[in-house]
Amino acid sequence: MGWQGVNPSTDFRGCGFISLENLLFFASTYPVSFRRLLFKEGGQRAAWEYPFAVAGINVAFMLIQMLDLRSEKPKNLAGLNFIKLLGDETAFDVLFCTAFELMDAQWLAMQASYMEFNEVLKVTRTQLERELALEDVHRIIDLPAYNLLYK
């Protein structure tokens, strides 16, 4: 599944239990997208791909930072816009799935390999920030990147 070592629990240190919950939600809610990313199906793939599970943990961590969720109240535009979308209790999980799929699309578009993972994550974050700032986004499913997901 793409862990860094023999003990997967060590990979969760940076983000905690929420990233595991995000991966489980992704697998159960969008199984087609989940399997496609897990098995690296579609597109011209690099010889040295990103490890799936660790990438998911990094996506969750990136979202927590981007949305300023460790603060009492977000102080940035992405976080403030995300708060408006919280009418749905699965908003963060769906955003995680959307972000993971977007990250993979950016990976393919950039023809990236393992060493460029952080750059791909930065590009993904920038795109999500842009999409969260769109005036016609009232739910996560209104984000243009949401259309990348398959159930």
mmCIF file with all atom_site columns, N, CA, C and O in Angstrom, residues 36-37 40-52 55 59 99-124 148:
data_model
loop_
_atom_site.group_PDB
_atom_site.id
_atom_site.type_symbol
_atom_site.label_atom_id
_atom_site.label_alt_id
_atom_site.label_comp_id
_atom_site.label_asym_id
_atom_site.label_entity_id
_atom_site.label_seq_id
_atom_site.pdbx_PDB_ins_code
_atom_site.Cartn_x
_atom_site.Cartn_y
_atom_site.Cartn_z
_atom_site.occupancy
_atom_site.B_iso_or_equiv
_atom_site.pdbx_formal_charge
_atom_site.auth_seq_id
_atom_site.auth_comp_id
_atom_site.auth_asym_id
_atom_site.auth_atom_id
_atom_site.pdbx_PDB_model_num
ATOM 1   N N  . ARG A 1 36  ? -7.735  3.059  -8.482  1.00 0.00 ? 36  ARG A N  1
ATOM 2   C CA . ARG A 1 36  ? -6.949  3.591  -9.596  1.00 0.00 ? 36  ARG A CA 1
ATOM 3   C C  . ARG A 1 36  ? -5.655  4.229  -9.095  1.00 0.00 ? 36  ARG A C  1
ATOM 4   O O  . ARG A 1 36  ? -4.587  4.032  -9.659  1.00 0.00 ? 36  ARG A O  1
ATOM 5   N N  . LEU A 1 37  ? -5.759  4.977  -7.997  1.00 0.00 ? 37  LEU A N  1
ATOM 6   C CA . LEU A 1 37  ? -4.565  5.613  -7.444  1.00 0.00 ? 37  LEU A CA 1
ATOM 7   C C  . LEU A 1 37  ? -3.672  4.602  -6.727  1.00 0.00 ? 37  LEU A C  1
ATOM 8   O O  . LEU A 1 37  ? -2.446  4.659  -6.842  1.00 0.00 ? 37  LEU A O  1
ATOM 9   N N  . LYS A 1 40  ? -1.938  2.674  -9.310  1.00 0.00 ? 40  LYS A N  1
ATOM 10  C CA . LYS A 1 40  ? -1.291  3.556  -10.291 1.00 0.00 ? 40  LYS A CA 1
ATOM 11  C C  . LYS A 1 40  ? -1.755  3.252  -11.712 1.00 0.00 ? 40  LYS A C  1
ATOM 12  O O  . LYS A 1 40  ? -0.959  3.061  -12.619 1.00 0.00 ? 40  LYS A O  1
ATOM 13  N N  . GLU A 1 41  ? -3.059  3.194  -11.873 1.00 0.00 ? 41  GLU A N  1
ATOM 14  C CA . GLU A 1 41  ? -3.641  2.933  -13.186 1.00 0.00 ? 41  GLU A CA 1
ATOM 15  C C  . GLU A 1 41  ? -3.891  4.247  -13.906 1.00 0.00 ? 41  GLU A C  1
ATOM 16  O O  . GLU A 1 41  ? -4.262  5.233  -13.312 1.00 0.00 ? 41  GLU A O  1
ATOM 17  N N  . GLY A 1 42  ? -3.710  4.236  -15.190 1.00 0.00 ? 42  GLY A N  1
ATOM 18  C CA . GLY A 1 42  ? -3.992  5.414  -15.998 1.00 0.00 ? 42  GLY A CA 1
ATOM 19  C C  . GLY A 1 42  ? -2.815  6.355  -16.084 1.00 0.00 ? 42  GLY A C  1
ATOM 20  O O  . GLY A 1 42  ? -2.075  6.547  -15.129 1.00 0.00 ? 42  GLY A O  1
ATOM 21  N N  . GLY A 1 43  ? -2.640  6.923  -17.251 1.00 0.00 ? 43  GLY A N  1
ATOM 22  C CA . GLY A 1 43  ? -1.580  7.897  -17.467 1.00 0.00 ? 43  GLY A CA 1
ATOM 23  C C  . GLY A 1 43  ? -0.217  7.252  -17.624 1.00 0.00 ? 43  GLY A C  1
ATOM 24  O O  . GLY A 1 43  ? -0.030  6.066  -17.386 1.00 0.00 ? 43  GLY A O  1
ATOM 25  N N  . GLN A 1 44  ? 0.726   8.072  -18.048 1.00 0.00 ? 44  GLN A N  1
ATOM 26  C CA . GLN A 1 44  ? 2.105   7.613  -18.200 1.00 0.00 ? 44  GLN A CA 1
ATOM 27  C C  . GLN A 1 44  ? 2.795   7.773  -16.846 1.00 0.00 ? 44  GLN A C  1
ATOM 28  O O  . GLN A 1 44  ? 3.021   8.888  -16.380 1.00 0.00 ? 44  GLN A O  1
ATOM 29  N N  . ARG A 1 45  ? 3.116   6.678  -16.236 1.00 0.00 ? 45  ARG A N  1
ATOM 30  C CA . ARG A 1 45  ? 3.648   6.656  -14.878 1.00 0.00 ? 45  ARG A CA 1
ATOM 31  C C  . ARG A 1 45  ? 5.166   6.692  -14.861 1.00 0.00 ? 45  ARG A C  1
ATOM 32  O O  . ARG A 1 45  ? 5.830   6.204  -15.764 1.00 0.00 ? 45  ARG A O  1
ATOM 33  N N  . ALA A 1 46  ? 5.694   7.260  -13.785 1.00 0.00 ? 46  ALA A N  1
ATOM 34  C CA . ALA A 1 46  ? 7.141   7.323  -13.594 1.00 0.00 ? 46  ALA A CA 1
ATOM 35  C C  . ALA A 1 46  ? 7.658   5.958  -13.151 1.00 0.00 ? 46  ALA A C  1
ATOM 36  O O  . ALA A 1 46  ? 6.912   5.131  -12.613 1.00 0.00 ? 46  ALA A O  1
ATOM 37  N N  . ALA A 1 47  ? 8.928   5.739  -13.346 1.00 0.00 ? 47  ALA A N  1
ATOM 38  C CA . ALA A 1 47  ? 9.548   4.487  -12.896 1.00 0.00 ? 47  ALA A CA 1
ATOM 39  C C  . ALA A 1 47  ? 9.569   4.430  -11.361 1.00 0.00 ? 47  ALA A C  1
ATOM 40  O O  . ALA A 1 47  ? 9.485   3.370  -10.768 1.00 0.00 ? 47  ALA A O  1
ATOM 41  N N  . TRP A 1 48  ? 9.665   5.606  -10.731 1.00 0.00 ? 48  TRP A N  1
ATOM 42  C CA . TRP A 1 48  ? 9.731   5.680  -9.273  1.00 0.00 ? 48  TRP A CA 1
ATOM 43  C C  . TRP A 1 48  ? 8.554   6.507  -8.790  1.00 0.00 ? 48  TRP A C  1
ATOM 44  O O  . TRP A 1 48  ? 8.614   7.720  -8.676  1.00 0.00 ? 48  TRP A O  1
ATOM 45  N N  . GLU A 1 49  ? 7.424   5.840  -8.517  1.00 0.00 ? 49  GLU A N  1
ATOM 46  C CA . GLU A 1 49  ? 6.175   6.478  -8.135  1.00 0.00 ? 49  GLU A CA 1
ATOM 47  C C  . GLU A 1 49  ? 6.150   6.849  -6.653  1.00 0.00 ? 49  GLU A C  1
ATOM 48  O O  . GLU A 1 49  ? 6.925   6.330  -5.862  1.00 0.00 ? 49  GLU A O  1
ATOM 49  N N  . TYR A 1 50  ? 5.210   7.702  -6.289  1.00 0.00 ? 50  TYR A N  1
ATOM 50  C CA . TYR A 1 50  ? 5.010   8.047  -4.887  1.00 0.00 ? 50  TYR A CA 1
ATOM 51  C C  . TYR A 1 50  ? 4.387   6.859  -4.155  1.00 0.00 ? 50  TYR A C  1
ATOM 52  O O  . TYR A 1 50  ? 3.568   6.133  -4.721  1.00 0.00 ? 50  TYR A O  1
ATOM 53  N N  . PRO A 1 51  ? 4.749   6.629  -2.887  1.00 0.00 ? 51  PRO A N  1
ATOM 54  C CA . PRO A 1 51  ? 4.092   5.570  -2.096  1.00 0.00 ? 51  PRO A CA 1
ATOM 55  C C  . PRO A 1 51  ? 2.685   6.029  -1.716  1.00 0.00 ? 51  PRO A C  1
ATOM 56  O O  . PRO A 1 51  ? 2.504   7.084  -1.110  1.00 0.00 ? 51  PRO A O  1
ATOM 57  N N  . PHE A 1 52  ? 1.702   5.255  -2.079  1.00 0.00 ? 52  PHE A N  1
ATOM 58  C CA . PHE A 1 52  ? 0.295   5.644  -1.976  1.00 0.00 ? 52  PHE A CA 1
ATOM 59  C C  . PHE A 1 52  ? -0.107  6.101  -0.569  1.00 0.00 ? 52  PHE A C  1
ATOM 60  O O  . PHE A 1 52  ? -0.632  7.200  -0.392  1.00 0.00 ? 52  PHE A O  1
ATOM 61  N N  . ALA A 1 55  ? 1.625   9.179  0.647   1.00 0.00 ? 55  ALA A N  1
ATOM 62  C CA . ALA A 1 55  ? 1.124   10.337 -0.102  1.00 0.00 ? 55  ALA A CA 1
ATOM 63  C C  . ALA A 1 55  ? -0.197  10.809 0.498   1.00 0.00 ? 55  ALA A C  1
ATOM 64  O O  . ALA A 1 55  ? -0.419  12.013 0.661   1.00 0.00 ? 55  ALA A O  1
ATOM 65  N N  . VAL A 1 59  ? -1.085  14.428 1.957   1.00 0.00 ? 59  VAL A N  1
ATOM 66  C CA . VAL A 1 59  ? -2.204  15.226 1.454   1.00 0.00 ? 59  VAL A CA 1
ATOM 67  C C  . VAL A 1 59  ? -3.043  15.721 2.634   1.00 0.00 ? 59  VAL A C  1
ATOM 68  O O  . VAL A 1 59  ? -3.411  16.896 2.699   1.00 0.00 ? 59  VAL A O  1
ATOM 69  N N  . ALA A 1 99  ? -8.497  16.300 -3.198  1.00 0.00 ? 99  ALA A N  1
ATOM 70  C CA . ALA A 1 99  ? -7.096  16.739 -3.200  1.00 0.00 ? 99  ALA A CA 1
ATOM 71  C C  . ALA A 1 99  ? -6.161  15.612 -3.631  1.00 0.00 ? 99  ALA A C  1
ATOM 72  O O  . ALA A 1 99  ? -5.202  15.844 -4.378  1.00 0.00 ? 99  ALA A O  1
ATOM 73  N N  . PHE A 1 100 ? -6.422  14.400 -3.177  1.00 0.00 ? 100 PHE A N  1
ATOM 74  C CA . PHE A 1 100 ? -5.575  13.259 -3.547  1.00 0.00 ? 100 PHE A CA 1
ATOM 75  C C  . PHE A 1 100 ? -5.676  13.010 -5.053  1.00 0.00 ? 100 PHE A C  1
ATOM 76  O O  . PHE A 1 100 ? -4.669  12.820 -5.742  1.00 0.00 ? 100 PHE A O  1
ATOM 77  N N  . GLU A 1 101 ? -6.895  13.041 -5.574  1.00 0.00 ? 101 GLU A N  1
ATOM 78  C CA . GLU A 1 101 ? -7.085  12.838 -7.015  1.00 0.00 ? 101 GLU A CA 1
ATOM 79  C C  . GLU A 1 101 ? -6.436  13.969 -7.805  1.00 0.00 ? 101 GLU A C  1
ATOM 80  O O  . GLU A 1 101 ? -5.803  13.736 -8.833  1.00 0.00 ? 101 GLU A O  1
ATOM 81  N N  . LEU A 1 102 ? -6.572  15.207 -7.316  1.00 0.00 ? 102 LEU A N  1
ATOM 82  C CA . LEU A 1 102 ? -5.936  16.352 -7.974  1.00 0.00 ? 102 LEU A CA 1
ATOM 83  C C  . LEU A 1 102 ? -4.423  16.229 -7.925  1.00 0.00 ? 102 LEU A C  1
ATOM 84  O O  . LEU A 1 102 ? -3.731  16.513 -8.911  1.00 0.00 ? 102 LEU A O  1
ATOM 85  N N  . MET A 1 103 ? -3.896  15.792 -6.786  1.00 0.00 ? 103 MET A N  1
ATOM 86  C CA . MET A 1 103 ? -2.448  15.609 -6.668  1.00 0.00 ? 103 MET A CA 1
ATOM 87  C C  . MET A 1 103 ? -1.956  14.613 -7.712  1.00 0.00 ? 103 MET A C  1
ATOM 88  O O  . MET A 1 103 ? -0.949  14.833 -8.384  1.00 0.00 ? 103 MET A O  1
ATOM 89  N N  . ASP A 1 104 ? -2.681  13.519 -7.896  1.00 0.00 ? 104 ASP A N  1
ATOM 90  C CA . ASP A 1 104 ? -2.270  12.526 -8.888  1.00 0.00 ? 104 ASP A CA 1
ATOM 91  C C  . ASP A 1 104 ? -2.355  13.101 -10.306 1.00 0.00 ? 104 ASP A C  1
ATOM 92  O O  . ASP A 1 104 ? -1.474  12.854 -11.128 1.00 0.00 ? 104 ASP A O  1
ATOM 93  N N  . ALA A 1 105 ? -3.390  13.887 -10.586 1.00 0.00 ? 105 ALA A N  1
ATOM 94  C CA . ALA A 1 105 ? -3.506  14.520 -11.903 1.00 0.00 ? 105 ALA A CA 1
ATOM 95  C C  . ALA A 1 105 ? -2.335  15.477 -12.150 1.00 0.00 ? 105 ALA A C  1
ATOM 96  O O  . ALA A 1 105 ? -1.770  15.517 -13.257 1.00 0.00 ? 105 ALA A O  1
ATOM 97  N N  . GLN A 1 106 ? -1.953  16.226 -11.111 1.00 0.00 ? 106 GLN A N  1
ATOM 98  C CA . GLN A 1 106 ? -0.792  17.127 -11.232 1.00 0.00 ? 106 GLN A CA 1
ATOM 99  C C  . GLN A 1 106 ? 0.487   16.316 -11.432 1.00 0.00 ? 106 GLN A C  1
ATOM 100 O O  . GLN A 1 106 ? 1.361   16.693 -12.214 1.00 0.00 ? 106 GLN A O  1
ATOM 101 N N  . TRP A 1 107 ? 0.584   15.214 -10.710 1.00 0.00 ? 107 TRP A N  1
ATOM 102 C CA . TRP A 1 107 ? 1.742   14.313 -10.830 1.00 0.00 ? 107 TRP A CA 1
ATOM 103 C C  . TRP A 1 107 ? 1.926   13.885 -12.290 1.00 0.00 ? 107 TRP A C  1
ATOM 104 O O  . TRP A 1 107 ? 3.025   13.942 -12.825 1.00 0.00 ? 107 TRP A O  1
ATOM 105 N N  . LEU A 1 108 ? 0.830   13.454 -12.894 1.00 0.00 ? 108 LEU A N  1
ATOM 106 C CA . LEU A 1 108 ? 0.893   13.001 -14.286 1.00 0.00 ? 108 LEU A CA 1
ATOM 107 C C  . LEU A 1 108 ? 1.186   14.158 -15.233 1.00 0.00 ? 108 LEU A C  1
ATOM 108 O O  . LEU A 1 108 ? 2.003   14.019 -16.148 1.00 0.00 ? 108 LEU A O  1
ATOM 109 N N  . ALA A 1 109 ? 0.534   15.295 -15.019 1.00 0.00 ? 109 ALA A N  1
ATOM 110 C CA . ALA A 1 109 ? 0.739   16.457 -15.886 1.00 0.00 ? 109 ALA A CA 1
ATOM 111 C C  . ALA A 1 109 ? 2.185   16.955 -15.832 1.00 0.00 ? 109 ALA A C  1
ATOM 112 O O  . ALA A 1 109 ? 2.740   17.389 -16.839 1.00 0.00 ? 109 ALA A O  1
ATOM 113 N N  . MET A 1 110 ? 2.784   16.865 -14.647 1.00 0.00 ? 110 MET A N  1
ATOM 114 C CA . MET A 1 110 ? 4.169   17.320 -14.477 1.00 0.00 ? 110 MET A CA 1
ATOM 115 C C  . MET A 1 110 ? 5.178   16.235 -14.832 1.00 0.00 ? 110 MET A C  1
ATOM 116 O O  . MET A 1 110 ? 6.376   16.482 -14.777 1.00 0.00 ? 110 MET A O  1
ATOM 117 N N  . GLN A 1 111 ? 4.684   15.033 -15.147 1.00 0.00 ? 111 GLN A N  1
ATOM 118 C CA . GLN A 1 111 ? 5.544   13.871 -15.414 1.00 0.00 ? 111 GLN A CA 1
ATOM 119 C C  . GLN A 1 111 ? 6.573   13.727 -14.290 1.00 0.00 ? 111 GLN A C  1
ATOM 120 O O  . GLN A 1 111 ? 7.767   13.564 -14.524 1.00 0.00 ? 111 GLN A O  1
ATOM 121 N N  . ALA A 1 112 ? 6.056   13.788 -13.081 1.00 0.00 ? 112 ALA A N  1
ATOM 122 C CA . ALA A 1 112 ? 6.900   13.804 -11.892 1.00 0.00 ? 112 ALA A CA 1
ATOM 123 C C  . ALA A 1 112 ? 7.383   12.403 -11.519 1.00 0.00 ? 112 ALA A C  1
ATOM 124 O O  . ALA A 1 112 ? 6.812   11.395 -11.937 1.00 0.00 ? 112 ALA A O  1
ATOM 125 N N  . SER A 1 113 ? 8.424   12.391 -10.728 1.00 0.00 ? 113 SER A N  1
ATOM 126 C CA . SER A 1 113 ? 8.893   11.160 -10.107 1.00 0.00 ? 113 SER A CA 1
ATOM 127 C C  . SER A 1 113 ? 9.025   11.438 -8.608  1.00 0.00 ? 113 SER A C  1
ATOM 128 O O  . SER A 1 113 ? 8.801   12.550 -8.155  1.00 0.00 ? 113 SER A O  1
ATOM 129 N N  . TYR A 1 114 ? 9.384   10.437 -7.867  1.00 0.00 ? 114 TYR A N  1
ATOM 130 C CA . TYR A 1 114 ? 9.400   10.483 -6.406  1.00 0.00 ? 114 TYR A CA 1
ATOM 131 C C  . TYR A 1 114 ? 10.056  11.739 -5.834  1.00 0.00 ? 114 TYR A C  1
ATOM 132 O O  . TYR A 1 114 ? 9.556   12.335 -4.890  1.00 0.00 ? 114 TYR A O  1
ATOM 133 N N  . MET A 1 115 ? 11.158  12.153 -6.408  1.00 0.00 ? 115 MET A N  1
ATOM 134 C CA . MET A 1 115 ? 11.904  13.287 -5.869  1.00 0.00 ? 115 MET A CA 1
ATOM 135 C C  . MET A 1 115 ? 11.174  14.620 -6.048  1.00 0.00 ? 115 MET A C  1
ATOM 136 O O  . MET A 1 115 ? 11.532  15.610 -5.425  1.00 0.00 ? 115 MET A O  1
ATOM 137 N N  . GLU A 1 116 ? 10.156  14.652 -6.876  1.00 0.00 ? 116 GLU A N  1
ATOM 138 C CA . GLU A 1 116 ? 9.408   15.891 -7.105  1.00 0.00 ? 116 GLU A CA 1
ATOM 139 C C  . GLU A 1 116 ? 8.078   15.925 -6.358  1.00 0.00 ? 116 GLU A C  1
ATOM 140 O O  . GLU A 1 116 ? 7.251   16.802 -6.593  1.00 0.00 ? 116 GLU A O  1
ATOM 141 N N  . PHE A 1 117 ? 7.884   14.989 -5.438  1.00 0.00 ? 117 PHE A N  1
ATOM 142 C CA . PHE A 1 117 ? 6.601   14.902 -4.733  1.00 0.00 ? 117 PHE A CA 1
ATOM 143 C C  . PHE A 1 117 ? 6.239   16.205 -4.034  1.00 0.00 ? 117 PHE A C  1
ATOM 144 O O  . PHE A 1 117 ? 5.106   16.672 -4.121  1.00 0.00 ? 117 PHE A O  1
ATOM 145 N N  . ASN A 1 118 ? 7.169   16.832 -3.338  1.00 0.00 ? 118 ASN A N  1
ATOM 146 C CA . ASN A 1 118 ? 6.864   18.072 -2.609  1.00 0.00 ? 118 ASN A CA 1
ATOM 147 C C  . ASN A 1 118 ? 6.442   19.196 -3.548  1.00 0.00 ? 118 ASN A C  1
ATOM 148 O O  . ASN A 1 118 ? 5.554   19.987 -3.214  1.00 0.00 ? 118 ASN A O  1
ATOM 149 N N  . GLU A 1 119 ? 7.060   19.265 -4.711  1.00 0.00 ? 119 GLU A N  1
ATOM 150 C CA . GLU A 1 119 ? 6.682   20.284 -5.694  1.00 0.00 ? 119 GLU A CA 1
ATOM 151 C C  . GLU A 1 119 ? 5.259   20.029 -6.198  1.00 0.00 ? 119 GLU A C  1
ATOM 152 O O  . GLU A 1 119 ? 4.463   20.956 -6.346  1.00 0.00 ? 119 GLU A O  1
ATOM 153 N N  . VAL A 1 120 ? 4.926   18.778 -6.448  1.00 0.00 ? 120 VAL A N  1
ATOM 154 C CA . VAL A 1 120 ? 3.569   18.418 -6.879  1.00 0.00 ? 120 VAL A CA 1
ATOM 155 C C  . VAL A 1 120 ? 2.564   18.793 -5.795  1.00 0.00 ? 120 VAL A C  1
ATOM 156 O O  . VAL A 1 120 ? 1.488   19.327 -6.085  1.00 0.00 ? 120 VAL A O  1
ATOM 157 N N  . LEU A 1 121 ? 2.898   18.546 -4.550  1.00 0.00 ? 121 LEU A N  1
ATOM 158 C CA . LEU A 1 121 ? 2.018   18.883 -3.440  1.00 0.00 ? 121 LEU A CA 1
ATOM 159 C C  . LEU A 1 121 ? 1.797   20.401 -3.356  1.00 0.00 ? 121 LEU A C  1
ATOM 160 O O  . LEU A 1 121 ? 0.678   20.863 -3.103  1.00 0.00 ? 121 LEU A O  1
ATOM 161 N N  . LYS A 1 122 ? 2.842   21.181 -3.600  1.00 0.00 ? 122 LYS A N  1
ATOM 162 C CA . LYS A 1 122 ? 2.714   22.651 -3.592  1.00 0.00 ? 122 LYS A CA 1
ATOM 163 C C  . LYS A 1 122 ? 1.778   23.127 -4.704  1.00 0.00 ? 122 LYS A C  1
ATOM 164 O O  . LYS A 1 122 ? 0.931   23.996 -4.485  1.00 0.00 ? 122 LYS A O  1
ATOM 165 N N  . VAL A 1 123 ? 1.927   22.551 -5.896  1.00 0.00 ? 123 VAL A N  1
ATOM 166 C CA . VAL A 1 123 ? 1.069   22.917 -7.022  1.00 0.00 ? 123 VAL A CA 1
ATOM 167 C C  . VAL A 1 123 ? -0.377  22.534 -6.720  1.00 0.00 ? 123 VAL A C  1
ATOM 168 O O  . VAL A 1 123 ? -1.309  23.277 -7.026  1.00 0.00 ? 123 VAL A O  1
ATOM 169 N N  . THR A 1 124 ? -0.566  21.376 -6.106  1.00 0.00 ? 124 THR A N  1
ATOM 170 C CA . THR A 1 124 ? -1.902  20.918 -5.724  1.00 0.00 ? 124 THR A CA 1
ATOM 171 C C  . THR A 1 124 ? -2.524  21.881 -4.723  1.00 0.00 ? 124 THR A C  1
ATOM 172 O O  . THR A 1 124 ? -3.696  22.266 -4.857  1.00 0.00 ? 124 THR A O  1
ATOM 173 N N  . LEU A 1 148 ? -12.833 15.056 -10.843 1.00 0.00 ? 148 LEU A N  1
ATOM 174 C CA . LEU A 1 148 ? -11.814 14.018 -11.085 1.00 0.00 ? 148 LEU A CA 1
ATOM 175 C C  . LEU A 1 148 ? -12.157 12.705 -10.385 1.00 0.00 ? 148 LEU A C  1
ATOM 176 O O  . LEU A 1 148 ? -11.619 11.664 -10.742 1.00 0.00 ? 148 LEU A O  1
#
